[in-house]
XYZ file of C-alpha atoms in Angstrom:
596
model
C 33.744 25.847 61.653
C 34.809 26.967 65.147
C 31.875 25.393 67.021
C 30.984 22.061 65.355
C 30.004 20.419 68.631
C 27.565 23.231 69.409
C 25.599 22.689 66.189
C 25.637 18.910 66.677
C 24.246 19.392 70.194
C 21.527 21.690 68.800
C 20.603 19.068 66.181
C 20.453 16.296 68.783
C 18.304 18.415 71.126
C 15.974 19.308 68.217
C 15.469 15.600 67.507
C 14.590 14.977 71.149
C 12.162 17.891 71.301
C 10.358 17.353 67.986
C 9.929 13.578 68.318
C 8.970 13.491 71.998
C 5.203 13.662 71.205
C 5.492 11.535 68.026
C 4.655 7.825 68.182
C 7.220 6.580 65.652
C 9.316 3.426 65.341
C 12.711 3.831 67.077
C 14.111 1.022 64.903
C 13.504 2.941 61.667
C 14.891 6.134 63.212
C 18.043 4.286 64.317
C 18.555 2.929 60.798
C 18.111 6.377 59.233
C 20.484 7.935 61.782
C 23.129 5.299 61.089
C 22.762 5.772 57.336
C 23.163 9.563 57.628
C 26.244 9.275 59.848
C 27.890 6.657 57.584
C 27.258 8.862 54.557
C 28.854 11.746 56.426
C 31.970 9.638 57.082
C 32.210 8.803 53.353
C 31.887 12.459 52.323
C 34.489 13.417 54.944
C 37.041 11.188 53.228
C 36.331 13.064 49.998
C 36.891 16.368 51.868
C 33.374 17.586 51.084
C 33.199 19.407 54.400
C 29.885 21.221 53.953
C 28.156 18.033 52.790
C 29.702 16.190 55.729
C 28.337 18.793 58.115
C 24.824 18.466 56.659
C 24.834 14.679 57.008
C 26.293 14.922 60.523
C 23.534 17.326 61.570
C 20.900 15.043 60.040
C 22.456 12.027 61.760
C 22.486 13.666 65.182
C 18.930 14.957 64.683
C 17.711 11.439 63.884
C 19.763 9.998 66.757
C 18.001 12.370 69.128
C 14.640 11.326 67.681
C 15.517 7.634 68.086
C 16.751 8.195 71.650
C 13.543 9.821 72.868
C 11.448 7.091 71.260
C 13.633 4.383 72.847
C 13.159 6.030 76.254
C 9.392 5.815 75.815
C 9.517 2.240 74.523
C 11.779 1.114 77.386
C 9.192 1.817 80.101
C 8.480 -1.508 81.890
C 4.836 -2.595 81.715
C 4.645 -3.061 85.490
C 5.807 0.443 86.365
C 3.442 1.804 88.974
C 1.950 4.592 86.827
C 1.083 2.057 84.114
C -0.534 -0.260 86.649
C -2.592 2.666 87.936
C -3.565 3.721 84.415
C -4.573 0.127 83.618
C -6.694 0.050 86.819
C -4.739 -2.908 88.167
C -4.001 -0.809 91.247
C -6.932 0.955 92.920
C -5.896 4.190 94.650
C -9.337 4.977 96.039
C -8.365 3.160 99.236
C -5.179 2.896 101.275
C -2.504 0.656 99.737
C 0.397 -1.232 101.267
C 3.720 -0.166 99.771
C 6.928 -2.177 100.017
C 10.211 -0.666 98.924
C 13.471 0.976 99.988
C 14.579 4.522 100.669
C 16.407 5.723 97.580
C 17.739 8.805 99.381
C 18.127 9.916 102.973
C 14.932 11.361 104.522
C 14.631 15.095 103.834
C 14.034 17.109 106.984
C 11.900 20.254 106.776
C 10.755 22.563 109.594
C 7.230 21.151 109.385
C 7.627 17.746 107.732
C 9.858 14.827 106.816
C 9.915 13.679 103.185
C 10.577 10.066 102.188
C 11.251 8.839 98.647
C 10.498 5.145 98.385
C 11.659 3.022 95.451
C 8.832 0.523 95.091
C 9.130 -3.258 95.024
C 5.490 -4.248 95.632
C 2.092 -2.569 95.914
C -0.657 -4.491 97.705
C -4.297 -3.555 97.124
C -7.551 -5.483 97.122
C -5.824 -8.595 98.421
C -3.379 -8.696 95.452
C 0.351 -8.028 95.627
C 1.739 -6.435 92.450
C 5.489 -6.451 91.728
C 6.251 -2.973 90.428
C 8.865 -0.258 89.864
C 8.950 3.523 90.128
C 8.976 5.671 93.255
C 6.510 7.267 95.667
C 6.981 10.474 97.663
C 5.552 10.357 101.190
C 5.304 13.327 103.568
C 4.910 13.147 107.323
C 3.484 16.422 108.669
C 4.068 16.719 112.394
C 3.647 20.466 112.865
C 5.743 23.618 112.731
C 8.093 22.581 115.551
C 9.610 19.065 115.357
C 10.003 19.039 119.154
C 6.198 19.152 119.491
C 5.537 16.288 117.067
C 3.201 13.647 118.538
C 5.622 10.764 117.917
C 9.379 10.399 117.451
C 10.718 10.203 113.900
C 12.351 6.798 113.277
C 16.041 6.814 112.396
C 15.687 5.659 108.797
C 18.614 5.801 106.385
C 19.240 5.476 102.694
C 18.798 1.842 101.605
C 16.452 0.772 104.446
C 13.602 -1.475 103.331
C 10.187 -0.546 104.724
C 6.514 -1.419 104.430
C 4.012 1.450 104.621
C 0.221 1.656 104.712
C -0.806 4.976 103.158
C -3.240 6.689 100.850
C -1.469 7.834 97.695
C -2.448 9.544 94.463
C -0.994 10.669 91.167
C 0.796 14.039 91.393
C -1.538 16.915 90.525
C -0.652 20.198 88.846
C -2.322 23.482 89.640
C -4.962 24.475 87.137
C -3.558 27.989 86.786
C -2.294 28.600 83.260
C 1.503 28.557 83.096
C 1.944 27.142 86.618
C 4.842 24.849 87.486
C 4.611 21.347 86.013
C 4.897 19.442 89.312
C 3.760 16.151 87.780
C 6.346 16.336 85.007
C 9.064 17.392 87.461
C 8.468 14.315 89.616
C 8.070 11.989 86.628
C 11.485 12.977 85.270
C 12.874 11.850 88.621
C 11.049 8.540 88.494
C 8.370 9.518 91.054
C 4.812 8.682 89.983
C 2.850 8.692 93.248
C 2.716 10.928 96.297
C 0.812 10.918 99.560
C 0.878 11.527 103.308
C 2.163 9.261 106.042
C -0.384 9.716 108.817
C 1.553 7.914 111.546
C 4.827 6.065 111.935
C 2.765 3.240 113.452
C 1.775 2.521 109.824
C 5.437 2.060 108.854
C 7.397 -1.125 109.495
C 11.107 -1.646 108.898
C 11.945 -4.816 106.968
C 15.084 -6.931 106.995
C 17.753 -6.488 104.336
C 19.122 -3.386 102.673
C 19.168 -2.062 99.124
C 21.109 0.615 97.325
C 24.811 1.332 97.028
C 27.171 0.937 100.002
C 29.382 3.869 98.944
C 26.357 6.158 98.545
C 25.197 5.087 101.996
C 28.507 6.232 103.503
C 28.358 9.521 101.606
C 24.791 10.190 102.778
C 25.915 9.503 106.343
C 28.682 12.082 105.900
C 26.135 14.554 104.548
C 23.982 14.091 107.652
C 27.012 14.653 109.846
C 27.954 17.822 107.953
C 24.433 19.200 108.346
C 24.652 18.543 112.094
C 28.001 20.356 112.237
C 26.535 23.274 110.311
C 23.814 23.553 112.941
C 26.573 23.715 115.581
C 28.587 26.338 113.714
C 25.589 28.495 112.719
C 22.811 27.667 115.217
C 19.343 27.677 113.629
C 17.791 29.015 116.857
C 19.823 32.237 116.907
C 20.832 32.614 113.243
C 17.844 31.130 111.473
C 18.197 32.869 108.108
C 21.959 32.388 107.849
C 21.615 28.709 108.723
C 18.888 28.141 106.133
C 20.844 29.943 103.381
C 24.080 28.077 104.127
C 22.305 24.715 104.222
C 20.986 25.446 100.730
C 24.150 26.974 99.259
C 26.652 24.458 100.646
C 24.783 21.128 100.805
C 21.683 21.626 98.674
C 19.219 21.351 101.581
C 16.501 23.847 100.633
C 13.936 22.477 103.082
C 14.469 25.284 105.620
C 14.162 28.170 103.159
C 10.926 29.841 104.240
C 8.873 31.848 101.747
C 9.837 35.150 103.411
C 13.489 34.195 102.806
C 13.080 32.983 99.230
C 10.989 35.924 98.047
C 13.677 38.670 98.252
C 16.077 36.492 96.234
C 13.379 35.954 93.640
C 12.417 39.635 93.453
C 16.040 40.730 93.070
C 16.815 38.182 90.338
C 19.443 36.197 92.274
C 17.438 33.160 93.326
C 19.969 30.994 91.480
C 22.556 31.583 94.231
C 20.339 29.685 96.689
C 20.196 26.552 94.543
C 23.431 24.671 93.920
C 24.092 24.928 90.195
C 26.804 25.768 87.694
C 27.761 28.913 89.631
C 28.549 26.998 92.833
C 30.300 24.136 91.057
C 32.362 26.651 89.059
C 33.363 28.450 92.264
C 34.378 25.164 93.885
C 36.313 24.085 90.775
C 38.242 27.376 90.630
C 38.989 27.267 94.358
C 40.171 23.632 94.230
C 42.276 24.302 91.137
C 43.889 27.314 92.809
C 44.494 25.406 96.064
C 45.873 22.257 94.447
C 48.088 24.319 92.127
C 50.030 25.341 95.224
C 50.540 21.688 96.164
C 51.518 20.233 92.797
C 52.682 21.464 89.414
C 51.531 18.332 87.595
C 48.626 19.392 85.383
C 47.313 15.845 84.985
C 47.262 15.161 88.710
C 45.740 18.596 89.294
C 42.934 17.985 86.775
C 42.230 14.458 88.038
C 42.072 15.584 91.675
C 39.759 18.515 90.864
C 37.371 16.313 88.861
C 37.369 13.634 91.579
C 36.486 16.249 94.198
C 33.664 17.608 92.013
C 32.215 14.106 91.525
C 32.348 13.503 95.286
C 30.548 16.808 95.863
C 27.944 15.782 93.284
C 27.209 12.621 95.271
C 27.140 14.562 98.549
C 24.485 17.164 97.767
C 20.816 16.944 96.882
C 18.870 18.069 93.802
C 21.297 16.231 91.558
C 20.330 17.183 87.942
C 21.609 20.809 87.937
C 24.784 19.785 89.764
C 25.432 16.805 87.509
C 25.206 19.086 84.475
C 27.622 21.546 86.063
C 30.101 18.798 86.992
C 30.039 17.482 83.408
C 30.683 20.999 82.083
C 33.526 21.756 84.482
C 35.157 18.333 84.048
C 35.130 18.411 80.256
C 36.460 21.961 80.217
C 39.342 20.971 82.517
C 40.159 17.940 80.351
C 40.029 20.088 77.204
C 42.441 22.588 78.777
C 44.762 19.706 79.550
C 44.729 18.516 75.926
C 44.742 21.853 74.092
C 46.448 25.158 74.765
C 43.463 27.248 73.704
C 39.930 26.023 74.266
C 36.822 27.913 73.246
C 34.286 27.489 76.019
C 31.469 26.568 73.616
C 33.006 23.264 72.458
C 33.487 21.409 75.787
C 30.149 22.765 77.037
C 28.395 21.506 73.889
C 30.019 18.096 74.429
C 28.755 18.166 78.023
C 25.245 18.950 76.754
C 25.424 16.036 74.315
C 26.537 13.589 77.002
C 23.970 14.809 79.521
C 21.121 14.549 76.995
C 22.292 11.107 75.888
C 22.261 9.869 79.503
C 19.110 11.772 80.545
C 17.052 12.723 77.447
C 14.096 13.974 79.474
C 16.218 16.643 81.137
C 15.901 18.652 77.926
C 12.369 19.616 79.002
C 13.412 21.011 82.398
C 13.712 24.794 82.827
C 16.838 24.298 84.937
C 18.538 22.664 81.920
C 17.772 25.704 79.774
C 18.957 28.075 82.496
C 22.236 26.310 83.257
C 23.380 25.608 79.692
C 21.871 28.859 78.441
C 23.978 30.866 80.900
C 27.214 29.169 79.840
C 26.519 29.521 76.112
C 25.671 33.206 76.600
C 29.043 33.623 78.297
C 30.797 31.705 75.497
C 29.247 33.561 72.570
C 28.912 37.063 74.015
C 30.971 37.675 77.148
C 34.146 35.896 76.000
C 34.457 37.869 72.698
C 33.678 41.136 74.469
C 36.332 40.428 77.115
C 38.872 39.451 74.445
C 38.332 42.756 72.620
C 38.098 45.117 75.584
C 39.903 44.184 78.797
C 42.114 41.270 77.695
C 44.606 43.433 75.701
C 45.001 45.798 78.660
C 45.513 42.865 81.037
C 48.220 41.552 78.742
C 49.836 45.003 78.582
C 50.143 45.075 82.377
C 52.671 42.238 82.332
C 56.288 43.210 83.047
C 55.465 46.900 83.285
C 59.105 47.711 84.085
C 60.325 46.220 80.776
C 60.175 49.256 78.470
C 61.410 47.206 75.486
C 58.020 45.430 75.434
C 56.214 48.666 74.544
C 57.149 48.455 70.863
C 55.893 44.856 70.609
C 52.334 45.717 71.590
C 49.621 46.283 69.009
C 47.627 48.482 68.664
C 49.843 51.431 69.669
C 47.491 52.755 72.366
C 48.502 49.795 74.567
C 52.072 51.079 74.581
C 50.726 54.530 75.506
C 48.736 52.865 78.305
C 51.976 51.408 79.757
C 53.750 54.765 79.466
C 50.898 56.521 81.301
C 50.999 53.959 84.117
C 54.743 54.362 84.584
C 54.361 58.161 84.613
C 51.558 57.943 87.179
C 53.653 55.593 89.296
C 56.486 58.116 89.255
C 54.121 60.847 90.461
C 52.777 58.647 93.253
C 56.164 57.296 94.350
C 56.636 60.171 96.800
C 53.749 58.854 98.873
C 55.572 55.577 99.556
C 57.865 57.029 102.222
C 58.166 53.658 104.019
C 59.484 51.736 100.975
C 63.108 51.615 99.876
C 62.203 51.210 96.195
C 59.390 53.729 95.999
C 58.697 53.688 92.269
C 58.508 49.854 91.887
C 56.182 49.743 94.903
C 53.946 52.388 93.308
C 53.902 50.428 90.045
C 52.886 47.227 91.827
C 50.060 49.062 93.584
C 48.848 50.657 90.354
C 49.011 47.342 88.529
C 46.932 45.688 91.246
C 44.311 48.450 91.137
C 44.058 48.286 87.344
C 43.798 44.479 87.405
C 40.981 44.768 89.942
C 39.187 47.279 87.724
C 39.558 45.013 84.692
C 38.195 42.069 86.710
C 35.155 44.126 87.728
C 34.641 45.053 84.072
C 34.919 41.402 83.011
C 32.381 40.393 85.599
C 30.010 43.131 84.437
C 30.284 41.852 80.844
C 29.602 38.286 81.967
C 26.559 39.373 83.989
C 25.295 41.529 81.116
C 25.660 38.667 78.624
C 23.725 36.300 80.864
C 21.085 38.956 81.451
C 20.464 39.260 77.698
C 19.075 35.731 77.632
C 17.640 35.656 81.119
C 15.251 38.531 80.382
C 13.353 36.036 78.229
C 13.836 33.043 80.528
C 12.742 34.946 83.623
C 9.585 36.105 81.849
C 8.924 32.643 80.413
C 9.558 30.458 83.466
C 9.037 32.814 86.416
C 6.631 35.299 84.770
C 8.533 38.259 86.126
C 10.545 41.253 84.975
C 13.476 42.016 87.293
C 15.070 45.356 86.427
C 17.565 45.150 89.263
C 18.859 41.709 88.270
C 22.041 42.910 86.557
C 23.124 45.078 89.495
C 22.131 42.372 91.971
C 24.271 39.753 90.264
C 27.268 42.106 90.067
C 27.033 42.630 93.843
C 25.919 39.200 95.012
C 27.900 36.692 92.931
C 31.347 37.877 94.167
C 30.060 37.439 97.727
C 28.919 33.915 96.900
C 32.391 33.317 95.465
C 33.734 33.768 99.009
C 30.857 32.229 100.980
C 30.866 28.841 99.228
C 34.574 27.937 99.597
C 34.817 29.412 103.111
C 31.673 27.573 104.194
C 32.926 24.235 102.879
C 36.336 24.781 104.500
C 34.576 25.543 107.799
C 32.574 22.303 107.599
C 35.610 20.181 106.756
C 37.720 21.818 109.468
C 34.962 21.240 112.013
C 35.225 17.491 111.403
C 38.894 17.659 112.396
C 38.795 20.389 115.060
C 35.557 22.175 115.909
C 37.100 25.469 117.183
C 38.994 25.947 113.888
C 35.802 25.346 111.916
C 33.918 27.771 114.161
C 36.496 30.497 113.474
C 36.085 30.192 109.680
C 32.308 29.901 110.142
C 32.289 33.332 111.830
C 33.669 34.922 108.663
C 31.269 32.902 106.529
C 28.330 34.007 108.676
C 29.360 37.655 108.395
C 29.519 37.432 104.594
C 26.156 35.651 104.546
C 24.689 38.487 106.609
C 25.990 40.990 104.012
C 24.415 38.864 101.271
C 21.030 38.865 103.006
C 21.185 42.635 103.593
C 22.012 43.385 99.935
C 19.270 41.078 98.659
C 16.663 42.536 101.050
C 17.632 46.095 100.093
C 17.462 45.436 96.354
C 14.202 43.497 96.637
C 12.627 46.428 98.492
C 13.237 48.874 95.628
C 10.088 47.751 93.799
C 11.953 47.014 90.562
C 10.290 43.654 89.933
C 6.797 42.931 88.700
C 4.838 39.977 87.365
C 3.840 39.527 83.716
C 2.169 36.753 81.739
C 4.564 34.482 79.810
C 5.421 35.926 76.361
C 3.634 34.442 73.315
C 5.447 31.681 71.361
C 6.185 33.968 68.390
C 7.979 36.426 70.693
C 10.043 33.573 72.131
C 11.052 32.439 68.617
C 11.938 35.991 67.505
C 13.912 36.622 70.694
C 15.949 33.428 70.241
C 16.545 34.301 66.581
C 17.735 37.776 67.607
C 20.157 36.223 70.102
C 21.565 33.969 67.376
C 21.946 36.892 64.973
C 23.696 38.974 67.623
C 26.017 36.057 68.392
C 26.930 35.760 64.703
C 27.442 39.515 64.446
C 29.701 39.540 67.505
C 31.752 36.606 66.149
C 32.216 38.215 62.709
C 32.466 41.790 64.052
C 29.907 42.944 61.502
C 26.503 44.586 61.958
C 26.703 44.078 65.730
C 24.997 47.430 66.400
C 22.013 46.637 64.187
C 21.670 43.169 65.682
C 21.898 44.711 69.152
C 19.140 47.212 68.315
C 16.899 44.386 67.117
C 17.437 42.469 70.353
C 16.869 45.625 72.402
C 13.487 46.117 70.694
C 12.481 42.557 71.644
C 13.670 43.108 75.231
C 11.331 46.106 75.350
C 8.481 43.952 74.009
C 9.052 41.300 76.677
C 9.276 43.670 79.648
C 6.260 45.808 78.633
C 4.070 42.938 77.360
C 1.912 45.010 74.946
C -0.524 42.148 74.276
C -4.020 41.370 75.520
C -3.797 39.013 78.468
C -5.216 35.546 77.868
C -7.591 33.976 80.322
């Protein structure tokens, strides 16, 4: 089996999903999982490979079930949501909260957000030791300069005492709306409220948290300040907001009018740091470090270390952590093996991420990030290998005519002959070159390589779009017809904006004029990005729909699996593609009565 890790990851995720609502004993599930895995080891020694696979799948399924039950059982009894549910803490009146800032305060144009890791909650004259976090918002107005009181200079790790009215997070009652309560709970936040005045906040002695993280958060604050110097928010408001989000994960300044065109054009993912941005950074670092050292081990270690540092630097950690795991494991796999199929290291990354954070399975961002990579692995990679890859290989050593006979199939040799003939015809144009024909061949080779790269990128975007038609309808309740074209145009721009923007920030720490020079180019590219997104969003090729029914979701996923199998075996791919196309039509037209 070419993708054993993929099926093990699917089995583990199925155990997490199916046993999340089940109140079962984790001890019994652990014993059953261990028994299944031990039996699989025994059958492996007897070379009963299919039986081994069945027991391995059962073992990982039961391990996932045991993991999710252990997560539920491990909740401390004094966690703040349990104290509230048990009516030991009364939220009908203001409470006194004692804790420490578990992240740097998040600045927004109209508010400052504080996340407080709780130590004590005092209410009704009783002081309860507790755990969990609370999210407090201070709303001072649209312009921070007009706020009635100065914002205190609080940092990550500061201990504070706050008097505030708080409540459990509340979801909208609209069917299919975003699960805000679940989103916060998966991040350990169980209460939220408003901070009416900084007079109700008192700084306490002592510090908590990690010293290294404190230094990294301080660097992040400094980089955000430098970004404001390089791209002033007063004169270049939109560019500043987009770069803050794309480079450092600060989405607080993305106004609705700025977010909406990205959403309507199907490229909202470029605003939120995710696998795309981490992949761009990894490729750029790998390319840059390759010019400094030829040692593959040092190169891989340095790239992974830089990715981990970037993970600690930016906000909204879960999507970035997943991307760093994926990129790191892929780089390690390339170091150990000559040929690595993308699906195996990514499946291992999914297993590790779900083992460390089981509840992430239920986040849409998890489905989007891993779904995109698996769509690339199972669809785009085979299509590239069968279409453009042979031609790219045939371009090598175009002058060596003896290689023509070694190429299979024969049309690749004809392709090389045609290029040499065309180069001979064009050589007369190269009047400035001594060796006219070799210069013409180099130019032709570069043009063809560029065309093949564009084709590869189209295939990758198309493969992702096959799955994202369903995900966009399911999670965002929209159909975006222009999404494929938008991604083909926008993602290459992002591939330049992200590395140039980070280089500008780092240079500005050493010498501000040098950083400003690179920032000019970054700002120009960001302006092009905004223009393209606004133009595509204004075409009216996006509309809202209700989320598809569960049976459509199941059929769509089954059709994707069947198409993946057909592509891998090169059999019945057209019929599988027609079946998926029919389901795409069902999703985008939504021919069902709308539910209330």
